[in-house]
Amino acid sequence: MAYIEHFLIMVCLYITLAVSLNLVIGYTGLLLLGFITFNAVGAYAAALVTLPAPVGLGMSFLVGVIASASLAAFFGFLIGLPTLKLKGDYFAVASLGLFYVTLSLLKNWSSLTRGPLGLPGIPKPSLFGYVFSTQYDILALAVILMAITIFVVYRITKSPFGRVLTAIREDELGVKAFGKNPVKYKIIALMISAAIAGMAGSLYAGYITFIDPNTFTFTDSIFVICMVVLGGLGSIRGSIAGVLIFSLLTEGIRFLNLPNETVGALRLMIFSVLLILLMQFKPLGILGEKRLRVKEID
Amino acid sequence: MLEVKNIHKEFGGIKAVDGCSFKVEKNTITALIGPNGAGKTTLFNIITGFMKQDSGKIIFNDKSHDKKVSKDISNLPDYKRARLGMSRTFQTIRLFPKMTVMENLLVAMPDSNENFFRVLFWTRGMKREEKMLVEKALELLKFVDLHAKMNELAGNLSYGQQKLLEIAKALASEPEILMLDEPAAGVNPTMLNKIHDLMLELKKRGKTILFIEHNMEFVMNLADKVVVLDYGKEIANDVPANIKNNKQVIDAYLGVCEK
């Protein structure tokens, strides 16, 4: 695999994840620690739908994407229902719980997921007879998914619907006082974000062609959250910037010709230092939130 | 308009509201007064559904019904009561501090464009609707004299201005009854007069107001009726002139002014 193409694909996928997570964390104010669950669920759903029998259903990539988006959205709904009455930190912990439950399911439901053995040989994505076999093909798909995600999230945040989401972040009780049911809004936001993360997962599965329960770790969740925070909560451009800065920095270390163990540790160190500096000097992230401005009317 | 019937509420053995009943007539200003801890805010929370009563009923003449038909709203969730035309402010200011003044008002209005499916299909008609809402919001902001601040973050307003914005927000849903929890607390005399005039103007426009307040001058000047609570019990319900001379009220709350 060519290095630079792989890097670009991963950047696109991370931007997709970060922007969709920003909808939940930045705009709606729900600290969704177990975000990567949706990514994992989507990847597994797509893999199991597209893999040939007896492991999978042997259906097309498109069906796989739809399945991954739906199943991930369903997981978003699942976590939404009981936990949305929980506030702040409690929601964060409950969402983390969902991640570990899901992980444990993936590891132990061997008849379905083959457990720790993972799912090898996932078919490459294909649409209308065209097989996306090269990295450029995959990159094209990743760019399209990223563009759609940015567009959808942008539209949501500029819409009256998104306005209510942000109001919920600011003061949930206040929103209720105006006759709006916050639970409904929060569940929709969670489902959208989950569906996007699910689709990103399906693309990842089709690209790498192998997934196992260890593909998706809690650290991934934290990384994406940090990228969102780094860039600025409630800012789409911020999320994109966060991913770019973080990826370029961590990938840049590779070229220092350091031993492998050092690279991993150094990455985490750079990341931590970056976060601490940011929280100290620019707590709102690199690009802060922009609010609506209405022109003066006389 | 609004009838509170024999409401009880206990917090672990402490009777916060103990059999309270009163009526609020349409197009009047009713004050709810009493010493700290008398159960005023608890009662407010129960009426608006933010808290559930142990027993008792809340009857409300809502917008959707004929004036003569009353509805028992005792078991309706908070946000549904708000939709019926019941609007409130909170004792501590509850704005959306990181949203602009204009956005604060827009969220407070009933807005069909908030439906999620309208996000992706943003039509010209919806844009027009949105523009109308902005204009309506601007009108309200002019009413409370905040239109110059519409693009500022609500959190950057002064305390008095935030109180005004709260009232404007409460008005945005065009409520039948406006419930204000200490609208005059902690504001300077100029702002106090402003809020006073605002409330009178609202009454002129046919609104009904129920409010909690400790500033007695403010209460006696404004209220058509005063309900006095003490230890969760209603001890008086009368016009201001009689309340001032009610022995029980003086003992429990007002005290004696020595001349």
XYZ file of C-alpha atoms in Angstrom:
557
model
C 0.000 0.000 0.000
C 1.307 3.385 -0.921
C 1.918 5.425 2.150
C 0.627 8.815 1.100
C -2.649 7.433 -0.287
C -3.251 5.484 2.891
C -2.573 8.600 4.886
C -5.080 10.625 2.854
C -7.767 7.965 3.152
C -7.342 7.836 6.915
C -7.448 11.629 7.137
C -10.741 11.673 5.228
C -12.196 8.977 7.469
C -11.045 10.783 10.597
C -12.500 14.075 9.381
C -15.771 12.260 8.763
C -15.713 10.880 12.297
C -14.637 14.146 13.898
C -17.242 16.268 12.135
C -20.063 13.875 12.956
C -18.893 13.586 16.558
C -18.756 17.365 16.802
C -22.498 17.429 16.140
C -23.023 15.470 19.354
C -20.229 16.790 21.565
C -19.761 20.325 20.307
C -23.207 21.385 19.188
C -25.466 19.294 21.421
C -23.116 19.106 24.388
C -23.270 15.361 25.021
C -19.912 13.938 26.044
C -20.076 10.757 24.017
C -17.038 8.830 25.205
C -17.956 5.567 23.522
C -18.293 7.123 20.078
C -16.137 4.510 18.350
C -18.849 1.916 19.104
C -20.806 3.180 16.116
C -17.746 2.885 13.917
C -17.231 -0.716 15.032
C -20.877 -1.655 14.654
C -20.924 -0.177 11.148
C -17.772 -2.013 10.110
C -19.050 -5.336 11.397
C -22.486 -4.849 9.859
C -20.991 -4.072 6.449
C -18.513 -6.956 6.699
C -21.166 -9.492 7.660
C -23.543 -8.328 4.962
C -20.981 -8.340 2.150
C -18.872 -11.396 3.062
C -19.891 -14.524 1.151
C -21.807 -17.311 2.898
C -21.483 -19.066 5.305
C -19.844 -16.241 7.293
C -21.840 -13.415 5.763
C -24.844 -12.849 3.568
C -22.956 -12.251 0.349
C -24.887 -9.109 -0.516
C -23.703 -6.002 -2.332
C -21.602 -3.165 -0.916
C -24.510 -0.736 -1.152
C -26.670 -2.992 1.009
C -23.710 -3.230 3.388
C -23.468 0.552 3.695
C -27.182 0.882 4.298
C -27.045 -1.917 6.866
C -24.109 -0.329 8.673
C -25.746 3.092 8.763
C -29.036 1.640 10.023
C -27.502 -0.612 12.641
C -25.236 2.149 13.916
C -28.185 4.551 14.034
C -30.092 1.917 15.962
C -27.214 1.729 18.438
C -27.350 5.512 18.669
C -31.028 5.226 19.457
C -30.321 2.489 22.009
C -27.833 4.560 23.918
C -30.132 7.542 23.595
C -33.213 6.084 25.186
C -32.120 5.167 28.694
C -29.136 7.460 29.024
C -30.424 10.793 27.814
C -32.086 11.387 31.127
C -28.634 11.149 32.619
C -26.781 14.409 32.776
C -23.245 15.289 31.750
C -20.700 12.956 33.227
C -23.211 10.180 33.780
C -24.058 10.140 30.112
C -20.353 9.993 29.281
C -19.848 6.953 31.510
C -22.976 5.224 30.215
C -21.791 5.715 26.629
C -18.470 4.208 27.625
C -20.400 1.260 29.037
C -22.078 0.743 25.683
C -18.674 0.565 24.048
C -17.433 -2.180 26.361
C -20.656 -4.153 26.074
C -20.414 -3.992 22.297
C -16.763 -4.958 22.355
C -17.549 -7.909 24.549
C -20.333 -8.951 22.167
C -17.971 -8.783 19.198
C -15.414 -10.869 21.063
C -17.746 -13.528 22.411
C -20.544 -13.941 19.903
C -18.313 -16.218 17.905
C -21.019 -17.834 15.791
C -21.724 -14.429 14.279
C -18.512 -12.430 14.482
C -15.912 -15.243 14.691
C -14.813 -13.594 17.926
C -11.131 -12.669 18.286
C -10.328 -14.379 14.972
C -11.873 -11.438 13.225
C -13.365 -11.281 9.757
C -10.802 -11.627 6.954
C -11.408 -11.282 3.241
C -14.047 -8.598 3.313
C -14.888 -7.794 -0.316
C -13.673 -4.496 -1.727
C -16.422 -1.929 -2.195
C -18.247 -2.128 -5.503
C -21.035 -0.068 -6.979
C -23.006 -0.884 -10.129
C -20.456 -3.403 -11.282
C -17.421 -1.211 -10.646
C -15.012 -2.583 -8.052
C -13.171 0.026 -5.986
C -9.999 -1.998 -5.782
C -7.209 0.596 -5.884
C -6.398 3.057 -3.166
C -7.428 5.921 -5.418
C -10.876 4.364 -5.756
C -11.181 4.108 -2.000
C -9.881 7.635 -1.600
C -12.607 8.861 -3.952
C -15.252 7.116 -1.825
C -13.743 8.511 1.374
C -13.747 12.031 -0.047
C -17.383 11.670 -1.099
C -18.412 10.405 2.339
C -16.460 13.221 3.966
C -18.066 15.830 1.711
C -21.565 14.529 2.388
C -20.876 14.497 6.113
C -19.577 18.047 6.161
C -22.547 19.204 4.091
C -25.143 17.454 6.273
C -23.639 18.576 9.561
C -23.211 22.111 8.215
C -26.860 22.229 7.194
C -27.986 20.862 10.540
C -26.017 23.408 12.527
C -27.328 26.284 10.415
C -30.928 25.118 10.672
C -33.591 25.826 13.295
C -33.211 22.173 14.289
C -29.534 22.736 15.023
C -30.360 25.888 16.920
C -32.422 23.823 19.333
C -29.552 21.337 19.684
C -27.220 24.117 20.790
C -29.876 25.498 23.111
C -30.038 22.048 24.713
C -26.298 22.196 25.244
C -26.677 25.572 26.889
C -29.632 24.774 29.137
C -31.838 21.750 28.728
C -34.439 22.838 31.263
C -34.676 26.170 29.496
C -35.547 24.393 26.252
C -38.323 22.442 27.931
C -39.824 25.667 29.223
C -40.469 26.633 25.602
C -42.453 23.540 24.771
C -39.702 21.518 23.136
C -38.879 17.968 24.074
C -35.063 17.769 24.353
C -34.994 13.957 24.357
C -36.341 13.827 20.817
C -33.712 16.260 19.547
C -30.863 14.528 21.323
C -31.844 11.109 20.014
C -32.004 12.387 16.434
C -28.581 14.030 16.790
C -27.127 10.808 18.204
C -28.654 8.711 15.430
C -27.306 10.984 12.668
C -23.847 11.000 14.155
C -23.947 7.229 14.673
C -25.129 6.544 11.134
C -22.254 8.581 9.685
C -19.707 6.852 11.924
C -21.241 3.535 10.862
C -20.790 4.335 7.181
C -17.193 5.359 7.816
C -16.770 1.960 9.461
C -18.169 0.140 6.450
C -15.765 1.964 4.168
C -12.861 1.146 6.465
C -13.836 -2.538 6.497
C -13.997 -2.615 2.697
C -10.648 -0.860 2.447
C -8.570 -2.895 4.905
C -10.596 -6.081 4.179
C -9.962 -7.366 7.689
C -11.487 -6.363 11.011
C -11.359 -7.860 14.460
C -12.509 -6.620 17.869
C -9.127 -4.993 18.474
C -9.512 -2.759 15.426
C -11.677 -0.421 17.467
C -10.258 0.714 20.780
C -11.248 3.187 23.414
C -8.089 5.107 22.529
C -9.534 5.709 19.056
C -12.586 7.231 20.695
C -10.400 9.486 22.794
C -8.291 10.472 19.781
C -11.318 11.580 17.810
C -12.666 13.469 20.822
C -9.313 15.191 21.246
C -9.200 16.183 17.593
C -12.653 17.742 17.967
C -11.655 19.576 21.147
C -8.328 20.620 19.642
C -10.029 22.145 16.632
C -12.807 23.762 18.594
C -16.121 22.463 19.854
C -19.015 23.651 17.749
C -16.899 24.421 14.693
C -16.818 22.212 11.618
C -13.722 23.906 10.244
C -12.198 23.401 13.650
C -12.768 19.649 13.503
C -11.162 19.473 10.083
C -8.206 21.539 11.297
C -7.927 19.370 14.404
C -7.643 16.187 12.354
C -5.136 17.726 9.944
C -2.876 19.140 12.631
C -2.948 15.994 14.679
C -2.381 13.666 11.730
C 0.430 15.718 10.226
C 2.207 15.985 13.558
C 1.959 12.326 14.436
C 2.814 11.125 10.935
C 5.682 13.581 10.757
C 7.404 11.797 13.613
C 7.817 8.745 11.411
C 10.375 10.565 9.328
C 12.648 11.230 12.275
C 14.009 7.679 11.932
C 13.440 6.858 15.568
C 12.976 3.307 16.815
C 9.412 2.077 16.710
C 8.827 2.033 20.478
C 9.898 5.646 20.738
C 7.592 6.754 17.928
C 4.480 5.441 19.666
C 5.353 7.005 22.974
C 6.433 10.271 21.382
C 3.126 10.504 19.566
C 1.173 10.300 22.793
C 3.519 12.812 24.394
C 3.159 15.357 21.615
C -0.549 14.888 21.743
C -0.772 15.410 25.502
C 1.445 18.470 25.442
C -0.591 19.926 22.593
C -3.824 19.447 24.524
C -2.439 20.921 27.729
C -1.092 23.974 25.912
C -4.363 24.432 24.108
C -6.491 24.209 27.233
C -4.172 26.695 28.864
C -4.047 29.301 26.115
C -7.005 28.679 23.869
C -9.644 26.731 25.784
C -12.197 27.117 23.000
C -10.005 25.318 20.485
C -8.136 26.596 17.466
C -11.279 27.807 15.749
C -14.032 28.847 18.117
C -17.741 28.667 17.575
C -19.464 31.096 15.229
C -22.992 32.208 15.939
C -25.707 33.564 13.731
C -25.546 37.266 12.927
C -28.682 39.025 11.843
C -28.288 42.167 9.755
C -29.675 45.355 11.182
C -33.132 46.180 9.914
C -34.348 49.743 10.227
C -57.613 30.808 33.775
C -55.500 28.770 36.173
C -56.700 26.885 39.191
C -54.499 25.209 41.757
C -56.398 22.649 43.793
C -55.195 21.286 47.105
C -51.573 20.726 46.082
C -49.326 18.722 48.407
C -45.621 18.167 48.005
C -43.212 16.666 50.516
C -39.424 16.453 50.391
C -38.383 13.662 52.731
C -40.853 14.525 55.442
C -40.705 18.278 54.997
C -43.962 19.622 53.713
C -42.936 22.130 51.050
C -46.453 22.708 49.799
C -49.232 21.687 52.134
C -52.683 21.814 50.628
C -52.484 24.954 48.581
C -55.444 26.132 46.509
C -56.082 29.336 44.624
C -57.315 30.699 41.335
C -55.738 33.094 38.907
C -58.310 35.057 36.914
C -57.799 35.961 33.293
C -56.159 39.308 32.526
C -55.054 39.981 36.095
C -51.710 40.230 37.811
C -51.447 37.897 40.774
C -48.515 37.957 43.167
C -47.322 34.983 45.165
C -45.508 36.111 48.285
C -44.259 34.594 51.507
C -41.114 34.101 53.555
C -38.135 32.178 52.164
C -38.844 28.484 52.072
C -42.604 28.986 52.057
C -42.929 26.834 48.949
C -43.444 29.511 46.307
C -40.918 28.269 43.782
C -41.885 24.661 44.473
C -45.453 25.588 43.642
C -44.259 27.281 40.441
C -42.364 24.164 39.483
C -45.421 22.033 40.132
C -47.723 24.282 38.112
C -45.362 24.243 35.139
C -44.679 20.516 35.457
C -40.981 20.713 36.289
C -41.828 18.886 39.491
C -44.520 16.342 40.219
C -46.979 17.004 43.046
C -47.761 14.271 45.589
C -51.432 15.058 45.332
C -53.732 17.777 44.070
C -54.761 19.127 40.711
C -53.882 21.881 38.288
C -56.675 23.092 36.043
C -55.867 25.283 33.066
C -57.862 27.027 30.340
C -55.612 26.461 27.430
C -55.398 28.116 24.041
C -56.825 25.239 22.092
C -60.022 25.100 24.094
C -63.096 27.214 24.363
C -62.856 29.672 27.224
C -65.410 27.735 29.239
C -63.670 24.400 28.932
C -61.014 23.712 31.511
C -58.429 21.034 31.328
C -56.765 19.027 34.054
C -53.053 19.276 33.286
C -51.835 17.666 36.508
C -50.124 14.806 34.722
C -48.879 16.513 31.565
C -45.088 16.681 31.027
C -43.457 20.116 31.342
C -42.819 20.781 27.660
C -46.414 19.939 26.738
C -47.720 22.388 29.317
C -45.559 25.065 27.763
C -47.201 24.342 24.420
C -50.627 24.955 25.950
C -49.716 28.561 26.600
C -47.910 28.520 29.911
C -44.623 30.340 29.960
C -42.216 30.884 32.800
C -38.976 32.442 33.882
C -36.698 31.009 36.519
C -35.476 32.403 39.796
C -31.906 32.045 38.641
C -31.417 33.265 35.110
C -31.585 30.485 32.557
C -30.529 31.833 29.209
C -28.500 30.183 26.487
C -25.362 32.201 27.267
C -23.279 31.215 24.249
C -26.020 31.952 21.756
C -26.908 35.428 20.571
C -29.832 37.391 21.960
C -31.642 36.834 18.664
C -31.029 33.088 18.725
C -32.270 32.947 22.297
C -35.561 34.399 21.165
C -35.816 32.243 18.053
C -35.469 29.077 20.133
C -38.167 30.354 22.471
C -40.696 30.612 19.640
C -42.819 27.792 18.349
C -41.146 27.015 15.034
C -42.240 24.276 12.687
C -38.913 24.525 10.849
C -37.278 22.876 13.814
C -38.498 19.562 12.482
C -35.461 17.499 11.547
C -36.649 16.563 8.070
C -36.724 20.212 7.163
C -32.963 20.371 7.628
C -32.222 18.738 4.298
C -35.082 20.200 2.323
C -34.692 23.873 2.956
C -37.315 25.514 0.745
C -37.982 29.120 -0.025
C -41.225 28.999 1.946
C -39.296 27.922 5.006
C -36.814 30.716 4.492
C -39.694 33.167 4.398
C -41.091 31.666 7.578
C -37.712 32.020 9.227
C -37.538 35.645 8.183
C -40.947 36.275 9.690
C -39.785 34.767 12.956
C -36.720 37.006 12.971
C -38.957 40.023 12.430
C -41.276 38.952 15.208
C -38.295 38.428 17.483
C -37.055 41.897 16.627
C -40.401 43.357 17.596
C -40.210 41.639 20.949
C -36.661 42.863 21.435
C -37.811 46.392 20.735
C -40.578 45.916 23.288
C -38.011 45.181 25.990
C -35.518 47.651 24.529
C -32.839 45.114 23.650
C -32.867 45.291 19.845
C -29.498 47.029 19.750
C -27.984 43.960 21.392
C -29.489 41.295 19.152
C -26.179 39.967 17.848
C -24.465 39.889 21.216
C -24.038 36.684 23.130
C -26.701 36.520 25.815
C -24.030 35.763 28.395
C -22.439 39.154 27.771
C -25.522 41.153 28.731
C -25.786 42.879 32.083
C -27.835 41.220 34.799
C -30.811 43.520 34.293
C -30.708 43.052 30.535
C -30.611 39.299 31.008
C -33.757 39.563 33.129
C -35.439 41.532 30.357
C -34.356 38.968 27.797
C -35.848 36.245 29.973
C -39.182 38.047 29.989
C -38.995 38.581 26.221
C -38.284 34.885 25.763
C -41.191 33.952 27.970
C -43.398 36.175 25.795
C -42.101 34.751 22.532
C -44.395 31.739 22.631
C -47.384 34.089 23.010
C -48.443 32.494 26.254
C -51.840 32.833 27.878
C -50.277 32.988 31.294
C -46.870 34.349 32.113
C -45.232 33.068 35.294
C -42.322 35.147 36.538
C -40.146 33.908 39.395
C -38.728 37.015 41.086
C -38.561 39.311 38.054
C -37.345 42.249 40.130
C -34.730 40.533 42.275
C -31.306 42.129 42.152
C -32.012 44.776 39.511
C -31.388 48.489 39.883
C -34.242 51.001 40.375
C -34.318 52.097 36.728
C -34.578 48.518 35.554
C -37.182 47.871 38.257
C -39.390 50.613 36.827
C -38.886 49.221 33.369
C -40.005 45.762 34.441
C -42.947 47.288 36.310
C -44.102 49.191 33.212
C -43.556 46.150 31.075
C -45.795 44.011 33.246
C -48.554 46.645 33.265
C -48.298 46.946 29.490
C -48.656 43.177 29.179
C -51.761 43.230 31.315
C -53.173 45.955 29.078
C -52.580 43.636 26.171
C -54.750 41.028 27.813
C -52.112 38.750 29.313
C -52.408 37.032 32.662
C -49.419 37.184 34.988
C -48.544 35.201 38.087
C -45.345 36.263 39.777
C -43.229 35.639 42.850
C -41.539 38.626 44.412
C -40.052 39.857 47.675
C -40.050 43.546 46.862
C -43.278 44.584 48.616
C -43.542 48.004 47.054
C -43.308 46.418 43.644
C -45.889 43.783 44.575
C -48.409 46.153 46.138
C -48.195 48.550 43.183
C -48.677 45.929 40.539
C -50.792 43.101 41.842
C -54.552 42.879 41.555
C -54.463 40.004 43.983
C -51.894 38.669 46.392
C -51.632 35.076 47.537
C -49.555 34.610 50.690
C -47.869 31.312 51.478
C -46.326 30.283 54.764
C -44.938 26.823 55.491
C -46.546 25.548 52.328
C -49.979 26.729 53.389
C -51.961 29.529 51.885
C -52.654 31.998 54.687
C -54.247 34.815 52.698
C -55.625 35.559 49.254
C -56.849 39.101 48.813
C -56.368 42.511 47.217
C -53.130 44.294 48.216
C -54.824 46.817 50.520
C -56.276 44.074 52.693
C -53.087 42.019 52.645
C -51.132 44.924 54.141
C -53.459 44.923 57.162
C -53.902 41.190 57.535
C -52.595 40.268 60.991
C -51.561 36.755 60.013
C -49.571 38.014 57.048
C -47.878 40.684 59.142
C -46.867 38.110 61.725
C -45.578 35.616 59.204
C -43.937 37.826 56.649
C -44.414 41.548 56.431
C -43.530 42.461 60.013
C -44.459 45.736 61.685
C -43.144 48.985 60.377
C -42.445 51.268 63.315
C -43.015 54.910 62.737
